[in-house]
């Protein structure tokens, strides 16, 4: 009975350690718009005004958003502004645009209609964006300038407003920001918009705002954009709060949550309608947001709610794509389920997804680890003891797995990827070797006494079956053994990153990891029940687990070593195991059938080990086909490899996609890492298949190797809201991502070929 207080204390300590882990989040302040794009003018040359924008690093200015008009046309008539060509860029909302970095000079010809005018007033409107995290596009900014005709006239932009994200969003016409206490939320988080068809002729809209944020009633506009005959009736607004605004005057506003029933007419037999909602709101004692536009497609038959797609407040004037669920990837739909009305039911789905993930190559290596620890716990492990050890191992893994996922969501840093450093993998492989030798009982061999005592101490901590030792192995297993990304895991991390809700998102991660752990508890408990008692059989069982631990050590090192060394180590291990199984010994007369079967298996293992060594000498680098170096096997293997081109940065990718779009070709962009198990599955089980290669025949194939996980790799992952590989992204012939076809994790050849065919068309 003393085990359970110890278990509780251990889990409490693990939780406190995890909660104390620092969460590193970038807190970059954005420049005020007039500092990010500093405008000066010079009207000293008659008939022309020179304009110069000095653009801050990591910012860019849209060429097509520069507009100039005369404020007093009785004095001045403006010509067409002359702008240099900009860098071509595909914008998610504005389409193909040209942008400027660094600086840009423009010339504005003019004619004076009032010959006696000494000064004239013009309005210069421009718009730009911040292109690194935190990514934000400024609303269009207008500067009113007074120009002195015929003399030097360098006019500074207006005095800068308060810094940070609040100032960036606050520079809008008619909504001047006041002092901001703290960082304002992005529009999509400050104003969460949902819609549902409660009946074929009635819609229900909902806005949800955090504390201290409010929505204007008279700034809200609703319309049906599809089908053409459908329209909305008069909205039944609830009573709001009277609010006096120094800019908008007296108005009605809503805090927290507002639900709005709206009648719908003219739909006929239409099963879906597309609703466009434009609205505006403010942070109390803080910024006012530009008009936000969101568009949703609603299923009238089933009353299905589809979450709205946010159009960046800075580009709300652009056309908004429909937010159909067909345009969402699997992890987006799962993340949306966490924020929907059935979020608690969604948690059960995450637990079920964990059960399925338990049988993937990412989790299966934990089975021999746990079983080996139980086998090394002593000769008489009870079923109850095996169950407790299994639960501790799984709970420790789950706690750390959850903490790692929350950190990835909040800080954008993949903690598991950080633990794939070579020195960590070598250390963990060495630990497996230590455990293996403890299974074989080799510590009495000729080792220095000090080192022998140290190794025995380390080993005994594990093989004694102590709760702390098993918990440590659970923690290490979660961080090092299986750094795989699957849609449910990506969805939970995406939800945490978007909603900043680490509690509910962490709960989803915890249930996901518990689902993965249930089979481990079953296997571990069964191992304790089925293990033989003391005697020769127990020695043989421990030896088997010793070999498994050595195999796990090689598997860990395969992430950082050349395949040549891996094949050599596998060959030696197999041959040594075969010798231990008696493959080279003569069978005793009258040997039992089991002994003959054991020897036959030993001969097979010996032959496969020899094949590994012979294959290495013949030039093969394939563990599963070690003899492929003979008879043209290497050439055939080389032909099966897809011609991927390596991409390192976002800039490289944009350039490659633009080139492919100009040539009318779709693009496949694959994220890969040496330590990613599912990436290796895709590389060996999916990409070489004929149907996949046929489906990808017309594609431009790009690959990002993020093994190093350096700053450039992380920037590339963040660009696509990913926190680790594997991920496969498709771009159509128009250069736009096919978001709904994005693949997270492994997919078999048939499914992948179908996906690639859809993306190409």
Coordinates of C-alpha atoms in Angstrom, one line a residue, residues 80-389:
X80 CA 0.2 59.9 -62.6
X81 CA 2.7 58.9 -60.0
X82 CA 5.8 57.2 -61.4
X83 CA 6.9 54.2 -59.4
X84 CA 9.7 51.7 -60.0
X85 CA 9.0 48.0 -60.5
X86 CA 8.8 46.1 -57.2
X87 CA 9.5 42.5 -56.2
X88 CA 6.8 40.1 -57.3
X89 CA 5.0 38.3 -54.5
X90 CA 1.9 36.2 -54.2
X91 CA -0.3 37.5 -51.4
X92 CA -2.8 35.2 -49.7
X93 CA -5.5 37.9 -49.9
X94 CA -4.4 40.4 -52.6
X95 CA -3.2 37.9 -55.1
X96 CA -0.2 38.7 -57.2
X97 CA 1.3 42.0 -56.1
X98 CA 4.6 43.9 -56.2
X99 CA 6.3 45.0 -53.0
X100 CA 9.3 47.2 -51.9
X101 CA 12.0 46.5 -49.3
X102 CA 14.5 49.0 -48.0
X103 CA 13.5 52.2 -49.7
X104 CA 11.6 53.4 -52.8
X105 CA 11.6 56.7 -54.7
X106 CA 8.6 58.0 -56.7
X107 CA 8.0 61.1 -58.8
X108 CA 4.6 62.9 -58.9
X109 CA 4.1 65.4 -61.8
X110 CA 1.7 68.3 -61.1
X111 CA 0.3 71.4 -62.7
X112 CA -0.6 74.6 -60.7
X113 CA -4.0 75.9 -61.5
X114 CA -3.4 78.8 -59.2
X115 CA -0.3 80.5 -60.4
X116 CA 0.0 82.4 -57.1
X117 CA -0.1 79.4 -54.9
X118 CA 2.9 79.1 -52.5
X119 CA 1.8 75.9 -50.7
X120 CA -0.4 73.0 -51.7
X121 CA -1.9 70.1 -49.8
X122 CA -1.9 66.5 -50.9
X123 CA -2.9 63.2 -49.3
X124 CA -0.7 60.2 -49.7
X125 CA -2.1 56.8 -48.9
X126 CA 0.0 53.7 -48.6
X127 CA 0.0 50.2 -47.0
X128 CA 2.5 47.7 -46.0
X129 CA 3.2 44.7 -43.8
X130 CA 5.6 43.2 -41.2
X131 CA 6.8 39.9 -42.8
X132 CA 8.3 38.1 -39.8
X133 CA 6.7 37.0 -36.5
X134 CA 4.5 38.6 -35.4
X135 CA 3.2 38.9 -38.9
X136 CA 0.7 41.7 -39.4
X137 CA -0.5 43.9 -42.2
X138 CA -1.1 47.6 -41.4
X139 CA -4.4 49.2 -42.4
X140 CA -4.0 51.7 -45.3
X141 CA -2.4 54.8 -43.8
X142 CA -3.0 58.4 -45.1
X143 CA -0.7 61.3 -44.5
X144 CA -1.8 64.9 -45.3
X145 CA 1.2 66.9 -46.4
X146 CA 1.7 70.6 -47.1
X147 CA 4.2 71.2 -49.8
X148 CA 6.2 74.5 -50.3
X149 CA 6.3 75.1 -54.1
X150 CA 9.7 75.8 -55.5
X151 CA 11.7 75.3 -52.3
X152 CA 13.1 72.5 -50.2
X153 CA 10.3 70.7 -48.5
X154 CA 11.3 67.6 -46.5
X155 CA 8.2 66.9 -44.4
X156 CA 8.4 64.3 -41.7
X157 CA 5.5 61.9 -41.1
X158 CA 3.2 62.4 -38.2
X159 CA 4.5 61.9 -34.7
X160 CA 4.7 58.2 -33.8
X161 CA 2.0 56.7 -31.7
X162 CA 2.5 54.2 -29.0
X163 CA 4.6 51.1 -30.1
X164 CA 3.6 47.5 -30.4
X165 CA 0.8 45.6 -32.0
X166 CA -1.8 48.0 -30.6
X167 CA -0.2 51.0 -32.4
X168 CA 0.0 49.0 -35.6
X169 CA -3.7 48.2 -35.7
X170 CA -4.7 51.6 -34.3
X171 CA -3.6 53.8 -37.2
X172 CA -7.0 53.8 -38.9
X173 CA -9.3 56.5 -40.1
X174 CA -11.8 57.6 -37.5
X175 CA -10.5 55.2 -34.8
X176 CA -7.5 56.7 -33.2
X177 CA -5.9 54.5 -30.5
X178 CA -5.6 55.6 -26.9
X179 CA -3.0 54.3 -24.4
X180 CA -2.6 50.5 -24.5
X181 CA -2.0 48.7 -21.3
X182 CA -0.7 45.4 -22.5
X183 CA -0.5 43.7 -25.9
X184 CA -3.7 43.7 -28.0
X185 CA -4.9 40.4 -29.4
X186 CA -4.9 39.7 -33.2
X187 CA -8.4 40.3 -34.8
X188 CA -9.2 36.6 -35.2
X189 CA -8.6 36.0 -31.5
X190 CA -10.3 39.2 -30.2
X191 CA -13.5 38.6 -32.3
X192 CA -14.4 35.0 -32.8
X193 CA -17.3 34.7 -35.2
X194 CA -19.5 31.6 -35.7
X195 CA -22.7 31.0 -37.7
X196 CA -25.2 28.2 -38.0
X197 CA -28.4 27.5 -39.8
X198 CA -31.0 26.7 -37.2
X199 CA -33.6 26.2 -39.8
X200 CA -33.8 26.4 -43.7
X201 CA -35.1 30.0 -43.2
X202 CA -33.2 31.2 -40.1
X203 CA -29.6 31.8 -39.2
X204 CA -28.0 32.2 -35.8
X205 CA -24.8 34.3 -35.6
X206 CA -22.5 34.5 -32.6
X207 CA -19.6 36.8 -31.7
X208 CA -17.4 35.9 -28.7
X209 CA -14.9 38.5 -27.3
X210 CA -12.4 38.3 -24.5
X211 CA -12.8 40.5 -21.4
X212 CA -12.5 44.2 -22.1
X213 CA -13.3 43.9 -25.8
X214 CA -16.5 45.1 -27.3
X215 CA -18.4 45.1 -30.7
X216 CA -20.2 48.0 -32.3
X217 CA -23.8 47.2 -33.4
X218 CA -24.1 50.0 -36.0
X219 CA -20.7 49.0 -37.6
X220 CA -22.0 45.5 -38.4
X221 CA -23.1 44.7 -42.0
X222 CA -24.4 41.3 -43.1
X223 CA -25.2 40.0 -46.6
X224 CA -25.6 36.8 -48.6
X225 CA -23.1 36.6 -51.4
X226 CA -24.4 33.2 -52.7
X227 CA -26.9 32.2 -54.1
X228 CA -27.8 35.4 -55.9
X229 CA -31.6 35.2 -55.0
X230 CA -31.1 34.8 -51.3
X231 CA -31.3 37.6 -48.8
X232 CA -31.4 38.4 -45.1
X233 CA -34.3 39.8 -43.2
X234 CA -34.1 42.3 -40.3
X235 CA -31.7 41.1 -37.7
X236 CA -33.1 40.7 -34.1
X237 CA -30.4 42.5 -32.2
X238 CA -30.5 42.0 -28.4
X239 CA -30.3 45.0 -26.2
X240 CA -26.7 46.2 -25.8
X241 CA -24.9 48.7 -23.7
X242 CA -25.0 52.4 -24.4
X243 CA -21.5 53.7 -25.1
X244 CA -20.2 57.2 -25.8
X245 CA -17.2 57.1 -28.1
X246 CA -15.1 60.2 -28.6
X247 CA -14.8 59.3 -32.3
X248 CA -18.1 57.6 -33.1
X249 CA -20.3 59.4 -30.7
X250 CA -23.2 57.6 -28.9
X251 CA -23.5 54.0 -30.0
X252 CA -24.6 50.5 -28.8
X253 CA -21.9 48.0 -28.1
X254 CA -21.7 44.3 -26.9
X255 CA -19.3 42.7 -24.5
X256 CA -18.4 39.0 -24.0
X257 CA -20.9 37.2 -26.2
X258 CA -23.7 38.3 -28.5
X259 CA -26.1 36.0 -30.4
X260 CA -28.0 37.3 -33.3
X261 CA -31.0 35.5 -35.0
X262 CA -31.4 36.5 -38.6
X263 CA -34.3 35.4 -41.0
X264 CA -33.3 34.1 -44.4
X265 CA -35.4 34.3 -47.6
X266 CA -35.2 33.4 -51.2
X267 CA -33.1 30.3 -50.9
X268 CA -35.5 28.0 -52.8
X269 CA -34.0 24.5 -53.1
X270 CA -30.5 25.7 -52.3
X271 CA -28.8 23.6 -49.7
X272 CA -26.0 26.0 -48.9
X273 CA -25.6 29.8 -48.6
X274 CA -22.6 32.0 -48.2
X275 CA -22.8 34.7 -45.6
X276 CA -20.4 37.7 -45.4
X277 CA -20.2 39.6 -42.1
X278 CA -18.3 42.9 -41.7
X279 CA -18.0 44.3 -38.2
X280 CA -15.8 46.5 -36.1
X281 CA -14.9 46.7 -32.4
X282 CA -12.4 48.0 -29.9
X283 CA -10.3 47.1 -26.9
X284 CA -11.6 49.0 -23.9
X285 CA -9.0 51.8 -23.0
X286 CA -7.0 50.5 -25.9
X287 CA -7.0 50.1 -29.7
X288 CA -9.9 50.1 -32.2
X289 CA -9.7 47.5 -34.9
X290 CA -10.3 48.2 -38.6
X291 CA -13.4 46.7 -40.2
X292 CA -13.1 42.9 -40.2
X293 CA -14.7 40.8 -42.9
X294 CA -15.4 37.1 -42.5
X295 CA -17.2 34.7 -44.9
X296 CA -18.8 31.4 -44.0
X297 CA -20.6 28.7 -46.0
X298 CA -23.7 27.3 -44.1
X299 CA -25.4 24.0 -44.7
X300 CA -29.1 24.7 -44.6
X301 CA -30.1 21.0 -44.6
X302 CA -28.2 19.8 -41.6
X303 CA -27.8 23.1 -39.7
X304 CA -24.1 22.6 -39.8
X305 CA -21.9 25.4 -38.4
X306 CA -18.8 26.3 -40.2
X307 CA -16.3 28.6 -38.5
X308 CA -15.6 31.8 -40.3
X309 CA -12.4 32.6 -42.0
X310 CA -10.8 35.9 -40.9
X311 CA -9.7 38.4 -43.4
X312 CA -6.8 40.3 -42.1
X313 CA -8.0 43.7 -40.8
X314 CA -5.4 45.4 -42.9
X315 CA -6.6 43.9 -46.1
X316 CA -10.3 43.7 -45.4
X317 CA -11.0 45.4 -48.7
X318 CA -9.8 42.4 -50.6
X319 CA -12.0 39.6 -51.7
X320 CA -12.5 36.9 -49.0
X321 CA -12.2 33.2 -49.9
X322 CA -15.0 31.0 -48.8
X323 CA -14.3 29.1 -45.6
X324 CA -15.7 25.8 -46.7
X325 CA -14.6 22.7 -44.8
X326 CA -13.2 21.4 -48.1
X327 CA -10.5 24.2 -47.8
X328 CA -9.4 23.0 -44.4
X329 CA -6.8 20.4 -43.7
X330 CA -7.5 17.5 -41.3
X331 CA -5.6 19.2 -38.4
X332 CA -7.6 22.4 -39.0
X333 CA -10.9 20.6 -38.8
X334 CA -9.8 18.7 -35.6
X335 CA -8.6 22.0 -34.0
X336 CA -11.9 23.6 -34.9
X337 CA -13.7 20.7 -33.1
X338 CA -11.9 21.7 -29.9
X339 CA -13.4 25.1 -30.1
X340 CA -16.9 24.1 -31.3
X341 CA -20.0 23.3 -29.4
X342 CA -19.1 19.6 -29.0
X343 CA -15.6 20.3 -27.7
X344 CA -16.0 17.7 -24.8
X345 CA -17.1 15.1 -27.3
X346 CA -14.0 16.0 -29.4
X347 CA -11.8 15.2 -26.4
X348 CA -13.1 11.6 -26.5
X349 CA -12.1 11.6 -30.2
X350 CA -8.6 12.6 -29.3
X351 CA -8.4 9.8 -26.8
X352 CA -9.6 7.4 -29.5
X353 CA -7.0 8.8 -31.9
X354 CA -4.3 8.1 -29.3
X355 CA -5.4 4.4 -29.2
X356 CA -4.9 4.2 -33.0
X357 CA -1.5 6.0 -32.8
X358 CA -0.3 3.5 -30.2
X359 CA 0.2 1.0 -33.1
X360 CA 2.4 3.2 -35.2
X361 CA 6.2 3.0 -35.5
X362 CA 6.5 6.1 -33.3
X363 CA 5.0 4.4 -30.2
X364 CA 5.8 0.7 -30.8
X365 CA 9.5 1.0 -29.6
X366 CA 8.1 1.9 -26.2
X367 CA 6.7 -1.6 -25.8
X368 CA 10.1 -3.4 -25.5
X369 CA 11.4 -0.6 -23.3
X370 CA 8.6 -1.0 -20.8
X371 CA 8.5 -4.8 -21.0
X372 CA 12.3 -4.9 -20.6
X373 CA 12.1 -2.7 -17.5
X374 CA 9.5 -5.0 -16.0
X375 CA 11.6 -8.1 -17.0
X376 CA 14.5 -6.5 -15.2
X377 CA 12.5 -5.7 -12.1
X378 CA 13.3 -9.1 -10.5
X379 CA 12.5 -12.7 -10.9
X380 CA 9.1 -12.6 -9.1
X381 CA 7.2 -9.6 -10.5
X382 CA 3.6 -9.7 -9.5
X383 CA 0.8 -8.7 -11.8
X384 CA 0.0 -5.8 -9.5
X385 CA 3.6 -4.6 -9.5
X386 CA 3.8 -4.8 -13.3
X387 CA 0.5 -2.8 -13.5
X388 CA 1.9 0.0 -11.2
X389 CA 5.1 0.2 -13.1

